[in-house]
């Protein structure tokens, strides 16, 4: 015990200095890392509900990147087609959609919140109604070309992390870092189910699983730009991982790429 009050104050002061120095050093180390990372593109592709957007957001926050969600763009086009009556319940798409797209304004507000004109459509594009028709819409070549043009415009400057299905293979084949995410189907379906419940929906687990499998199938088998792993992508199976493990993995990958740390042994 420290009985002398002066010694006690000196002790508290020294302890405070130590804690503050450790805090300062960790900030400086992170800033140093951020400053040494050049303007690059990181592509995060993978199956539905593997947590691509969560990882991409974490990377964006952690390393000061702009985050772009390409799936949101396909969802936005789907909502638009539904509202304009250009897609039937049997997924038949009216060819008038191609011309109609020229008048469509989809863009991200800060925080990667998708807007259709002035309208925030972030909630509407995540419903089962949109999920059930987005893959047929995303398989249409002129829709893909339209979305790709927008993505390139949005990513014109700076460091960008973008998630989707074909970012590392088609949209940004020269992306400096490519990540391909996967997880067991039942884990993915549970995540999606929980997400829908947290948003106030009442999903049926079997339907969520069916929708997931259907989307995986359509996304992987379409003619234009199918979902597949780029040969130079690092594979991340996060079935048993939490957010902290994932960001540590990504940090290792990014630092390793720029010689800031040993690269993880991640290519499958
Ligand atoms: O990531 P997500 O579930 O929000 O994507 C919605 C749909 O959009 C998905 O079923 C496939 C499609 N998509 C695509 O074809 N290409 C991309 N780059 C991103 C998404």
PDB file of C-alpha atoms and ligand atoms in Angstrom:
ATOM      1  CA  UNK A   1       0.000   0.000   0.000  1.00  0.00           C
ATOM      2  CA  UNK A   2       1.166   3.602  -0.640  1.00  0.00           C
ATOM      3  CA  UNK A   3       0.699   5.559   2.618  1.00  0.00           C
ATOM      4  CA  UNK A   4       2.386   8.830   1.577  1.00  0.00           C
ATOM      5  CA  UNK A   5      -0.195  10.990  -0.321  1.00  0.00           C
ATOM      6  CA  UNK A   6       2.498  12.614  -2.516  1.00  0.00           C
ATOM      7  CA  UNK A   7       3.888   9.217  -3.489  1.00  0.00           C
ATOM      8  CA  UNK A   8       0.328   8.100  -4.180  1.00  0.00           C
ATOM      9  CA  UNK A   9      -0.312  11.052  -6.542  1.00  0.00           C
ATOM     10  CA  UNK A  10       2.999  10.435  -8.324  1.00  0.00           C
ATOM     11  CA  UNK A  11       2.046   6.778  -8.701  1.00  0.00           C
ATOM     12  CA  UNK A  12      -1.390   7.672 -10.162  1.00  0.00           C
ATOM     13  CA  UNK A  13       0.201  10.245 -12.477  1.00  0.00           C
ATOM     14  CA  UNK A  14       2.797   7.741 -13.748  1.00  0.00           C
ATOM     15  CA  UNK A  15       0.160   5.042 -14.275  1.00  0.00           C
ATOM     16  CA  UNK A  16      -1.979   7.539 -16.226  1.00  0.00           C
ATOM     17  CA  UNK A  17       1.009   8.493 -18.395  1.00  0.00           C
ATOM     18  CA  UNK A  18       1.669   4.816 -19.173  1.00  0.00           C
ATOM     19  CA  UNK A  19      -1.937   4.126 -20.187  1.00  0.00           C
ATOM     20  CA  UNK A  20      -2.087   7.270 -22.332  1.00  0.00           C
ATOM     21  CA  UNK A  21       1.219   6.370 -24.054  1.00  0.00           C
ATOM     22  CA  UNK A  22      -0.029   2.894 -24.927  1.00  0.00           C
ATOM     23  CA  UNK A  23      -3.241   4.433 -26.328  1.00  0.00           C
ATOM     24  CA  UNK A  24      -1.260   7.029 -28.312  1.00  0.00           C
ATOM     25  CA  UNK A  25       1.085   4.388 -29.691  1.00  0.00           C
ATOM     26  CA  UNK A  26      -1.811   2.213 -30.877  1.00  0.00           C
ATOM     27  CA  UNK A  27      -3.374   5.196 -32.686  1.00  0.00           C
ATOM     28  CA  UNK A  28      -0.056   6.171 -34.246  1.00  0.00           C
ATOM     29  CA  UNK A  29       0.561   2.583 -35.349  1.00  0.00           C
ATOM     30  CA  UNK A  30      -2.868   2.424 -37.022  1.00  0.00           C
ATOM     31  CA  UNK A  31      -2.421   5.848 -38.648  1.00  0.00           C
ATOM     32  CA  UNK A  32       1.025   4.843 -39.786  1.00  0.00           C
ATOM     33  CA  UNK A  33      -0.426   1.732 -41.372  1.00  0.00           C
ATOM     34  CA  UNK A  34      -3.227   3.754 -42.985  1.00  0.00           C
ATOM     35  CA  UNK A  35      -0.764   6.323 -44.352  1.00  0.00           C
ATOM     36  CA  UNK A  36       1.407   3.633 -45.885  1.00  0.00           C
ATOM     37  CA  UNK A  37      -1.483   1.984 -47.715  1.00  0.00           C
ATOM     38  CA  UNK A  38      -1.791   3.526 -51.198  1.00  0.00           C
ATOM     39  CA  UNK A  39      -5.050   4.122 -53.101  1.00  0.00           C
ATOM     40  CA  UNK A  40      -6.067   0.567 -53.856  1.00  0.00           C
ATOM     41  CA  UNK A  41      -9.226  -1.398 -54.535  1.00  0.00           C
ATOM     42  CA  UNK A  42     -10.226  -4.329 -52.362  1.00  0.00           C
ATOM     43  CA  UNK A  43     -12.752  -6.769 -53.838  1.00  0.00           C
ATOM     44  CA  UNK A  44     -14.848  -8.856 -51.448  1.00  0.00           C
ATOM     45  CA  UNK A  45     -16.843 -11.527 -53.300  1.00  0.00           C
ATOM     46  CA  UNK A  46     -18.648 -14.646 -52.181  1.00  0.00           C
ATOM     47  CA  UNK A  47     -21.887 -16.495 -51.585  1.00  0.00           C
ATOM     48  CA  UNK A  48     -25.070 -14.913 -50.214  1.00  0.00           C
ATOM     49  CA  UNK A  49     -25.122 -14.105 -46.499  1.00  0.00           C
ATOM     50  CA  UNK A  50     -21.476 -14.859 -45.869  1.00  0.00           C
ATOM     51  CA  UNK A  51     -21.060 -11.463 -44.214  1.00  0.00           C
ATOM     52  CA  UNK A  52     -19.346  -9.754 -47.154  1.00  0.00           C
ATOM     53  CA  UNK A  53     -20.834  -6.364 -46.386  1.00  0.00           C
ATOM     54  CA  UNK A  54     -19.984  -6.644 -42.686  1.00  0.00           C
ATOM     55  CA  UNK A  55     -16.344  -7.411 -43.463  1.00  0.00           C
ATOM     56  CA  UNK A  56     -16.166  -4.731 -46.164  1.00  0.00           C
ATOM     57  CA  UNK A  57     -17.625  -2.140 -43.756  1.00  0.00           C
ATOM     58  CA  UNK A  58     -15.140  -3.133 -41.061  1.00  0.00           C
ATOM     59  CA  UNK A  59     -12.245  -2.777 -43.516  1.00  0.00           C
ATOM     60  CA  UNK A  60     -13.592   0.615 -44.622  1.00  0.00           C
ATOM     61  CA  UNK A  61     -13.811   1.887 -41.034  1.00  0.00           C
ATOM     62  CA  UNK A  62     -10.537   0.399 -39.922  1.00  0.00           C
ATOM     63  CA  UNK A  63      -8.392   1.509 -42.878  1.00  0.00           C
ATOM     64  CA  UNK A  64     -10.291   4.587 -44.041  1.00  0.00           C
ATOM     65  CA  UNK A  65     -11.664   3.210 -47.324  1.00  0.00           C
ATOM     66  CA  UNK A  66     -14.843   4.133 -49.209  1.00  0.00           C
ATOM     67  CA  UNK A  67     -17.265   1.206 -48.973  1.00  0.00           C
ATOM     68  CA  UNK A  68     -19.491   0.369 -51.968  1.00  0.00           C
ATOM     69  CA  UNK A  69     -22.157  -2.364 -51.840  1.00  0.00           C
ATOM     70  CA  UNK A  70     -22.724  -3.641 -55.388  1.00  0.00           C
ATOM     71  CA  UNK A  71     -25.492  -6.039 -54.279  1.00  0.00           C
ATOM     72  CA  UNK A  72     -27.456  -3.012 -53.068  1.00  0.00           C
ATOM     73  CA  UNK A  73     -27.370  -1.642 -56.626  1.00  0.00           C
ATOM     74  CA  UNK A  74     -28.905  -4.861 -58.023  1.00  0.00           C
ATOM     75  CA  UNK A  75     -31.469  -4.754 -55.247  1.00  0.00           C
ATOM     76  CA  UNK A  76     -32.229  -1.112 -56.118  1.00  0.00           C
ATOM     77  CA  UNK A  77     -32.789  -2.009 -59.781  1.00  0.00           C
ATOM     78  CA  UNK A  78     -35.074  -4.869 -58.664  1.00  0.00           C
ATOM     79  CA  UNK A  79     -37.161  -2.561 -56.471  1.00  0.00           C
ATOM     80  CA  UNK A  80     -37.393  -0.121 -59.372  1.00  0.00           C
ATOM     81  CA  UNK A  81     -38.499  -2.885 -61.792  1.00  0.00           C
ATOM     82  CA  UNK A  82     -41.129  -4.083 -59.321  1.00  0.00           C
ATOM     83  CA  UNK A  83     -42.492  -0.595 -58.720  1.00  0.00           C
ATOM     84  CA  UNK A  84     -42.619   0.137 -62.455  1.00  0.00           C
ATOM     85  CA  UNK A  85     -44.371  -3.195 -63.129  1.00  0.00           C
ATOM     86  CA  UNK A  86     -41.456  -4.326 -65.303  1.00  0.00           C
ATOM     87  CA  UNK A  87     -40.992  -7.731 -63.672  1.00  0.00           C
ATOM     88  CA  UNK A  88     -43.820 -10.276 -63.398  1.00  0.00           C
ATOM     89  CA  UNK A  89     -44.367 -12.677 -60.462  1.00  0.00           C
ATOM     90  CA  UNK A  90     -42.923 -15.481 -62.634  1.00  0.00           C
ATOM     91  CA  UNK A  91     -39.746 -13.347 -63.043  1.00  0.00           C
ATOM     92  CA  UNK A  92     -40.432 -12.445 -66.675  1.00  0.00           C
ATOM     93  CA  UNK A  93     -38.659  -9.153 -67.273  1.00  0.00           C
ATOM     94  CA  UNK A  94     -40.187  -6.533 -69.575  1.00  0.00           C
ATOM     95  CA  UNK A  95     -37.521  -5.460 -72.131  1.00  0.00           C
ATOM     96  CA  UNK A  96     -38.675  -1.856 -71.493  1.00  0.00           C
ATOM     97  CA  UNK A  97     -36.507  -2.026 -68.364  1.00  0.00           C
ATOM     98  CA  UNK A  98     -33.414  -1.287 -70.463  1.00  0.00           C
ATOM     99  CA  UNK A  99     -34.666   2.125 -71.594  1.00  0.00           C
ATOM    100  CA  UNK A 100     -36.215   2.845 -68.198  1.00  0.00           C
ATOM    101  CA  UNK A 101     -32.806   2.441 -66.524  1.00  0.00           C
ATOM    102  CA  UNK A 102     -31.559   5.553 -68.294  1.00  0.00           C
ATOM    103  CA  UNK A 103     -33.869   7.618 -66.080  1.00  0.00           C
ATOM    104  CA  UNK A 104     -32.985   5.804 -62.863  1.00  0.00           C
ATOM    105  CA  UNK A 105     -30.891   7.618 -60.270  1.00  0.00           C
ATOM    106  CA  UNK A 106     -29.384   5.179 -57.744  1.00  0.00           C
ATOM    107  CA  UNK A 107     -26.590   6.483 -55.559  1.00  0.00           C
ATOM    108  CA  UNK A 108     -25.083   6.044 -52.107  1.00  0.00           C
ATOM    109  CA  UNK A 109     -25.390   8.686 -49.411  1.00  0.00           C
ATOM    110  CA  UNK A 110     -22.628   8.779 -46.753  1.00  0.00           C
ATOM    111  CA  UNK A 111     -22.653   5.560 -44.759  1.00  0.00           C
ATOM    112  CA  UNK A 112     -23.343   3.580 -47.970  1.00  0.00           C
ATOM    113  CA  UNK A 113     -27.079   4.222 -47.708  1.00  0.00           C
ATOM    114  CA  UNK A 114     -28.718   3.537 -51.075  1.00  0.00           C
ATOM    115  CA  UNK A 115     -30.993   6.254 -52.438  1.00  0.00           C
ATOM    116  CA  UNK A 116     -33.345   6.257 -55.418  1.00  0.00           C
ATOM    117  CA  UNK A 117     -33.358   9.968 -56.219  1.00  0.00           C
ATOM    118  CA  UNK A 118     -34.125  11.639 -52.879  1.00  0.00           C
ATOM    119  CA  UNK A 119     -35.623   8.511 -51.352  1.00  0.00           C
ATOM    120  CA  UNK A 120     -33.713   6.327 -48.855  1.00  0.00           C
ATOM    121  CA  UNK A 121     -34.504   2.770 -50.035  1.00  0.00           C
ATOM    122  CA  UNK A 122     -32.085   0.905 -47.751  1.00  0.00           C
ATOM    123  CA  UNK A 123     -34.890  -0.883 -45.855  1.00  0.00           C
ATOM    124  CA  UNK A 124     -37.050  -1.749 -48.850  1.00  0.00           C
ATOM    125  CA  UNK A 125     -34.217  -3.376 -50.806  1.00  0.00           C
ATOM    126  CA  UNK A 126     -33.539  -5.862 -47.965  1.00  0.00           C
ATOM    127  CA  UNK A 127     -37.037  -7.425 -47.863  1.00  0.00           C
ATOM    128  CA  UNK A 128     -37.769 -11.013 -48.961  1.00  0.00           C
ATOM    129  CA  UNK A 129     -39.872  -9.574 -51.799  1.00  0.00           C
ATOM    130  CA  UNK A 130     -36.812  -7.945 -53.359  1.00  0.00           C
ATOM    131  CA  UNK A 131     -34.502 -10.864 -52.433  1.00  0.00           C
ATOM    132  CA  UNK A 132     -36.787 -13.279 -54.270  1.00  0.00           C
ATOM    133  CA  UNK A 133     -36.412 -11.445 -57.610  1.00  0.00           C
ATOM    134  CA  UNK A 134     -32.950  -9.923 -57.459  1.00  0.00           C
ATOM    135  CA  UNK A 135     -31.005 -12.836 -58.970  1.00  0.00           C
ATOM    136  CA  UNK A 136     -33.036 -12.966 -62.230  1.00  0.00           C
ATOM    137  CA  UNK A 137     -32.601  -9.183 -62.536  1.00  0.00           C
ATOM    138  CA  UNK A 138     -28.845  -9.467 -61.858  1.00  0.00           C
ATOM    139  CA  UNK A 139     -28.527 -12.068 -64.606  1.00  0.00           C
ATOM    140  CA  UNK A 140     -29.596  -9.589 -67.313  1.00  0.00           C
ATOM    141  CA  UNK A 141     -26.522  -8.373 -69.288  1.00  0.00           C
ATOM    142  CA  UNK A 142     -27.756  -4.772 -69.798  1.00  0.00           C
ATOM    143  CA  UNK A 143     -28.546  -4.494 -66.070  1.00  0.00           C
ATOM    144  CA  UNK A 144     -25.012  -5.678 -65.238  1.00  0.00           C
ATOM    145  CA  UNK A 145     -23.490  -3.219 -67.699  1.00  0.00           C
ATOM    146  CA  UNK A 146     -25.556  -0.383 -66.175  1.00  0.00           C
ATOM    147  CA  UNK A 147     -24.541  -1.284 -62.612  1.00  0.00           C
ATOM    148  CA  UNK A 148     -20.856  -1.714 -63.588  1.00  0.00           C
ATOM    149  CA  UNK A 149     -20.788   1.782 -65.114  1.00  0.00           C
ATOM    150  CA  UNK A 150     -22.231   3.277 -61.933  1.00  0.00           C
ATOM    151  CA  UNK A 151     -19.776   1.371 -59.728  1.00  0.00           C
ATOM    152  CA  UNK A 152     -16.807   2.620 -61.757  1.00  0.00           C
ATOM    153  CA  UNK A 153     -18.109   6.195 -61.482  1.00  0.00           C
ATOM    154  CA  UNK A 154     -18.529   5.883 -57.696  1.00  0.00           C
ATOM    155  CA  UNK A 155     -15.059   4.334 -57.286  1.00  0.00           C
ATOM    156  CA  UNK A 156     -13.292   6.885 -59.476  1.00  0.00           C
ATOM    157  CA  UNK A 157     -11.022   8.174 -56.736  1.00  0.00           C
ATOM    158  CA  UNK A 158      -9.375   6.958 -53.590  1.00  0.00           C
ATOM    159  CA  UNK A 159      -9.295   3.728 -51.670  1.00  0.00           C
ATOM    160  CA  UNK A 160     -12.323   1.595 -52.266  1.00  0.00           C
ATOM    161  CA  UNK A 161     -13.568  -1.643 -50.793  1.00  0.00           C
ATOM    162  CA  UNK A 162     -16.455  -3.144 -52.755  1.00  0.00           C
ATOM    163  CA  UNK A 163     -18.435  -6.292 -52.108  1.00  0.00           C
ATOM    164  CA  UNK A 164     -20.418  -8.435 -54.530  1.00  0.00           C
ATOM    165  CA  UNK A 165     -20.217 -11.535 -56.694  1.00  0.00           C
ATOM    166  CA  UNK A 166     -17.986 -10.535 -59.603  1.00  0.00           C
ATOM    167  CA  UNK A 167     -15.923  -7.619 -58.310  1.00  0.00           C
ATOM    168  CA  UNK A 168     -12.590  -9.464 -58.415  1.00  0.00           C
ATOM    169  CA  UNK A 169     -13.364 -11.262 -61.672  1.00  0.00           C
ATOM    170  CA  UNK A 170     -15.164  -8.661 -63.822  1.00  0.00           C
ATOM    171  CA  UNK A 171     -15.765  -5.247 -62.261  1.00  0.00           C
ATOM    172  CA  UNK A 172     -12.243  -4.719 -60.899  1.00  0.00           C
ATOM    173  CA  UNK A 173     -10.138  -7.638 -62.194  1.00  0.00           C
ATOM    174  CA  UNK A 174      -7.011  -5.649 -61.272  1.00  0.00           C
ATOM    175  CA  UNK A 175      -8.061  -5.106 -57.655  1.00  0.00           C
ATOM    176  CA  UNK A 176      -4.930  -5.227 -55.517  1.00  0.00           C
ATOM    177  CA  UNK A 177      -6.559  -7.414 -52.873  1.00  0.00           C
ATOM    178  CA  UNK A 178      -9.277  -9.978 -53.539  1.00  0.00           C
ATOM    179  CA  UNK A 179     -11.169 -11.855 -50.859  1.00  0.00           C
ATOM    180  CA  UNK A 180     -13.624 -14.676 -51.543  1.00  0.00           C
ATOM    181  CA  UNK A 181     -16.002 -15.459 -48.685  1.00  0.00           C
ATOM    182  CA  UNK A 182     -17.804 -18.664 -47.947  1.00  0.00           C
ATOM    183  CA  UNK A 183     -19.535 -20.368 -44.990  1.00  0.00           C
ATOM    184  CA  UNK A 184     -21.684 -23.451 -44.450  1.00  0.00           C
ATOM    185  CA  UNK A 185     -25.232 -23.031 -45.907  1.00  0.00           C
ATOM    186  CA  UNK A 186     -27.018 -23.611 -42.579  1.00  0.00           C
ATOM    187  CA  UNK A 187     -24.840 -20.969 -40.888  1.00  0.00           C
ATOM    188  CA  UNK A 188     -25.595 -18.496 -43.674  1.00  0.00           C
ATOM    189  CA  UNK A 189     -29.354 -19.197 -43.603  1.00  0.00           C
ATOM    190  CA  UNK A 190     -29.418 -18.688 -39.826  1.00  0.00           C
ATOM    191  CA  UNK A 191     -27.596 -15.352 -40.166  1.00  0.00           C
ATOM    192  CA  UNK A 192     -30.032 -14.153 -42.819  1.00  0.00           C
ATOM    193  CA  UNK A 193     -33.005 -15.393 -40.751  1.00  0.00           C
ATOM    194  CA  UNK A 194     -31.755 -13.511 -37.667  1.00  0.00           C
ATOM    195  CA  UNK A 195     -31.169 -10.392 -39.743  1.00  0.00           C
ATOM    196  CA  UNK A 196     -34.736 -10.451 -41.091  1.00  0.00           C
ATOM    197  CA  UNK A 197     -36.184 -11.041 -37.601  1.00  0.00           C
ATOM    198  CA  UNK A 198     -34.141  -8.125 -36.242  1.00  0.00           C
ATOM    199  CA  UNK A 199     -35.713  -5.955 -38.937  1.00  0.00           C
ATOM    200  CA  UNK A 200     -39.228  -6.877 -37.807  1.00  0.00           C
ATOM    201  CA  UNK A 201     -40.001  -9.440 -40.524  1.00  0.00           C
ATOM    202  CA  UNK A 202     -41.442 -12.909 -39.774  1.00  0.00           C
ATOM    203  CA  UNK A 203     -39.435 -15.198 -42.040  1.00  0.00           C
ATOM    204  CA  UNK A 204     -39.805 -18.984 -42.314  1.00  0.00           C
ATOM    205  CA  UNK A 205     -36.393 -20.639 -41.919  1.00  0.00           C
ATOM    206  CA  UNK A 206     -36.968 -23.147 -44.757  1.00  0.00           C
ATOM    207  CA  UNK A 207     -37.937 -20.320 -47.134  1.00  0.00           C
ATOM    208  CA  UNK A 208     -34.840 -18.335 -46.220  1.00  0.00           C
ATOM    209  CA  UNK A 209     -32.673 -21.406 -46.860  1.00  0.00           C
ATOM    210  CA  UNK A 210     -34.447 -22.087 -50.184  1.00  0.00           C
ATOM    211  CA  UNK A 211     -34.014 -18.477 -51.319  1.00  0.00           C
ATOM    212  CA  UNK A 212     -30.331 -18.594 -50.404  1.00  0.00           C
ATOM    213  CA  UNK A 213     -29.726 -21.798 -52.353  1.00  0.00           C
ATOM    214  CA  UNK A 214     -31.690 -20.550 -55.353  1.00  0.00           C
ATOM    215  CA  UNK A 215     -29.716 -17.313 -55.418  1.00  0.00           C
ATOM    216  CA  UNK A 216     -26.406 -19.159 -55.101  1.00  0.00           C
ATOM    217  CA  UNK A 217     -27.420 -21.402 -57.984  1.00  0.00           C
ATOM    218  CA  UNK A 218     -28.588 -18.588 -60.308  1.00  0.00           C
ATOM    219  CA  UNK A 219     -25.614 -16.376 -59.393  1.00  0.00           C
ATOM    220  CA  UNK A 220     -23.108 -19.179 -60.086  1.00  0.00           C
ATOM    221  CA  UNK A 221     -24.708 -20.478 -63.269  1.00  0.00           C
ATOM    222  CA  UNK A 222     -25.687 -17.337 -65.173  1.00  0.00           C
ATOM    223  CA  UNK A 223     -23.927 -16.663 -68.464  1.00  0.00           C
ATOM    224  CA  UNK A 224     -22.791 -13.113 -67.757  1.00  0.00           C
ATOM    225  CA  UNK A 225     -20.237 -12.717 -65.017  1.00  0.00           C
ATOM    226  CA  UNK A 226     -21.132 -15.718 -62.840  1.00  0.00           C
ATOM    227  CA  UNK A 227     -20.139 -15.926 -59.198  1.00  0.00           C
ATOM    228  CA  UNK A 228     -16.781 -17.662 -58.962  1.00  0.00           C
ATOM    229  CA  UNK A 229     -13.561 -17.211 -57.060  1.00  0.00           C
ATOM    230  CA  UNK A 230     -10.883 -15.212 -58.849  1.00  0.00           C
ATOM    231  CA  UNK A 231      -7.731 -17.315 -59.070  1.00  0.00           C
ATOM    232  CA  UNK A 232      -5.770 -14.785 -57.038  1.00  0.00           C
ATOM    233  CA  UNK A 233      -8.425 -14.363 -54.332  1.00  0.00           C
ATOM    234  CA  UNK A 234      -7.796 -15.234 -50.694  1.00  0.00           C
ATOM    235  CA  UNK A 235     -10.517 -17.540 -49.370  1.00  0.00           C
ATOM    236  CA  UNK A 236     -12.163 -16.804 -46.044  1.00  0.00           C
ATOM    237  CA  UNK A 237     -14.501 -19.439 -44.595  1.00  0.00           C
ATOM    238  CA  UNK A 238     -16.051 -17.677 -41.628  1.00  0.00           C
ATOM    239  CA  UNK A 239     -18.453 -20.437 -40.490  1.00  0.00           C
ATOM    240  CA  UNK A 240     -16.727 -20.511 -37.117  1.00  0.00           C
ATOM    241  CA  UNK A 241     -15.409 -16.956 -36.953  1.00  0.00           C
ATOM    242  CA  UNK A 242     -16.511 -13.799 -35.182  1.00  0.00           C
ATOM    243  CA  UNK A 243     -16.056 -10.185 -36.333  1.00  0.00           C
ATOM    244  CA  UNK A 244     -12.863  -9.727 -34.305  1.00  0.00           C
ATOM    245  CA  UNK A 245     -11.219 -12.755 -35.931  1.00  0.00           C
ATOM    246  CA  UNK A 246     -12.297 -11.568 -39.375  1.00  0.00           C
ATOM    247  CA  UNK A 247     -10.913  -8.067 -39.070  1.00  0.00           C
ATOM    248  CA  UNK A 248      -7.669  -9.478 -37.623  1.00  0.00           C
ATOM    249  CA  UNK A 249      -7.459 -11.785 -40.660  1.00  0.00           C
ATOM    250  CA  UNK A 250      -8.124  -8.896 -43.066  1.00  0.00           C
ATOM    251  CA  UNK A 251      -5.641  -6.676 -41.285  1.00  0.00           C
ATOM    252  CA  UNK A 252      -2.986  -9.373 -41.669  1.00  0.00           C
ATOM    253  CA  UNK A 253      -3.801  -9.628 -45.342  1.00  0.00           C
ATOM    254  CA  UNK A 254      -3.653  -5.875 -45.997  1.00  0.00           C
ATOM    255  CA  UNK A 255      -0.517  -5.297 -43.955  1.00  0.00           C
ATOM    256  CA  UNK A 256       1.094  -8.348 -45.521  1.00  0.00           C
ATOM    257  CA  UNK A 257       0.371  -7.040 -49.003  1.00  0.00           C
ATOM    258  CA  UNK A 258       2.237  -3.823 -48.283  1.00  0.00           C
ATOM    259  CA  UNK A 259       5.089  -5.380 -46.361  1.00  0.00           C
ATOM    260  CA  UNK A 260       3.795  -4.056 -43.069  1.00  0.00           C
ATOM    261  CA  UNK A 261       3.490  -7.516 -41.553  1.00  0.00           C
ATOM    262  CA  UNK A 262       3.821 -11.149 -42.605  1.00  0.00           C
ATOM    263  CA  UNK A 263       1.010 -12.117 -44.982  1.00  0.00           C
ATOM    264  CA  UNK A 264      -1.346 -14.831 -43.723  1.00  0.00           C
ATOM    265  CA  UNK A 265      -1.243 -18.210 -45.349  1.00  0.00           C
ATOM    266  CA  UNK A 266      -4.693 -17.852 -46.842  1.00  0.00           C
ATOM    267  CA  UNK A 267      -4.850 -18.910 -50.470  1.00  0.00           C
ATOM    268  CA  UNK A 268      -6.780 -22.187 -50.619  1.00  0.00           C
TER     269      UNK A 268
HETATM  270  O1  LIG B   1     -25.001  -9.262 -51.752  1.00  0.00           O
HETATM  271  P1  LIG B   1     -26.518  -9.229 -51.919  1.00  0.00           P
HETATM  272  O2  LIG B   1     -27.216 -10.438 -51.350  1.00  0.00           O
HETATM  273  O3  LIG B   1     -27.115  -7.962 -51.423  1.00  0.00           O
HETATM  274  O4  LIG B   1     -26.746  -9.278 -53.508  1.00  0.00           O
HETATM  275  C1  LIG B   1     -28.039  -9.317 -54.045  1.00  0.00           C
HETATM  276  C2  LIG B   1     -28.022 -10.048 -55.365  1.00  0.00           C
HETATM  277  O5  LIG B   1     -27.324  -9.282 -56.332  1.00  0.00           O
HETATM  278  C3  LIG B   1     -27.400 -11.419 -55.344  1.00  0.00           C
HETATM  279  O6  LIG B   1     -28.377 -12.439 -55.359  1.00  0.00           O
HETATM  280  C4  LIG B   1     -26.579 -11.488 -56.584  1.00  0.00           C
HETATM  281  C5  LIG B   1     -26.555 -10.121 -57.149  1.00  0.00           C
HETATM  282  N1  LIG B   1     -25.205  -9.573 -57.262  1.00  0.00           N
HETATM  283  C6  LIG B   1     -24.508  -9.836 -58.418  1.00  0.00           C
HETATM  284  O7  LIG B   1     -24.985 -10.558 -59.279  1.00  0.00           O
HETATM  285  N2  LIG B   1     -23.292  -9.270 -58.618  1.00  0.00           N
HETATM  286  C7  LIG B   1     -22.741  -8.484 -57.684  1.00  0.00           C
HETATM  287  N3  LIG B   1     -21.542  -7.927 -57.900  1.00  0.00           N
HETATM  288  C8  LIG B   1     -23.441  -8.228 -56.478  1.00  0.00           C
HETATM  289  C9  LIG B   1     -24.666  -8.810 -56.286  1.00  0.00           C
END
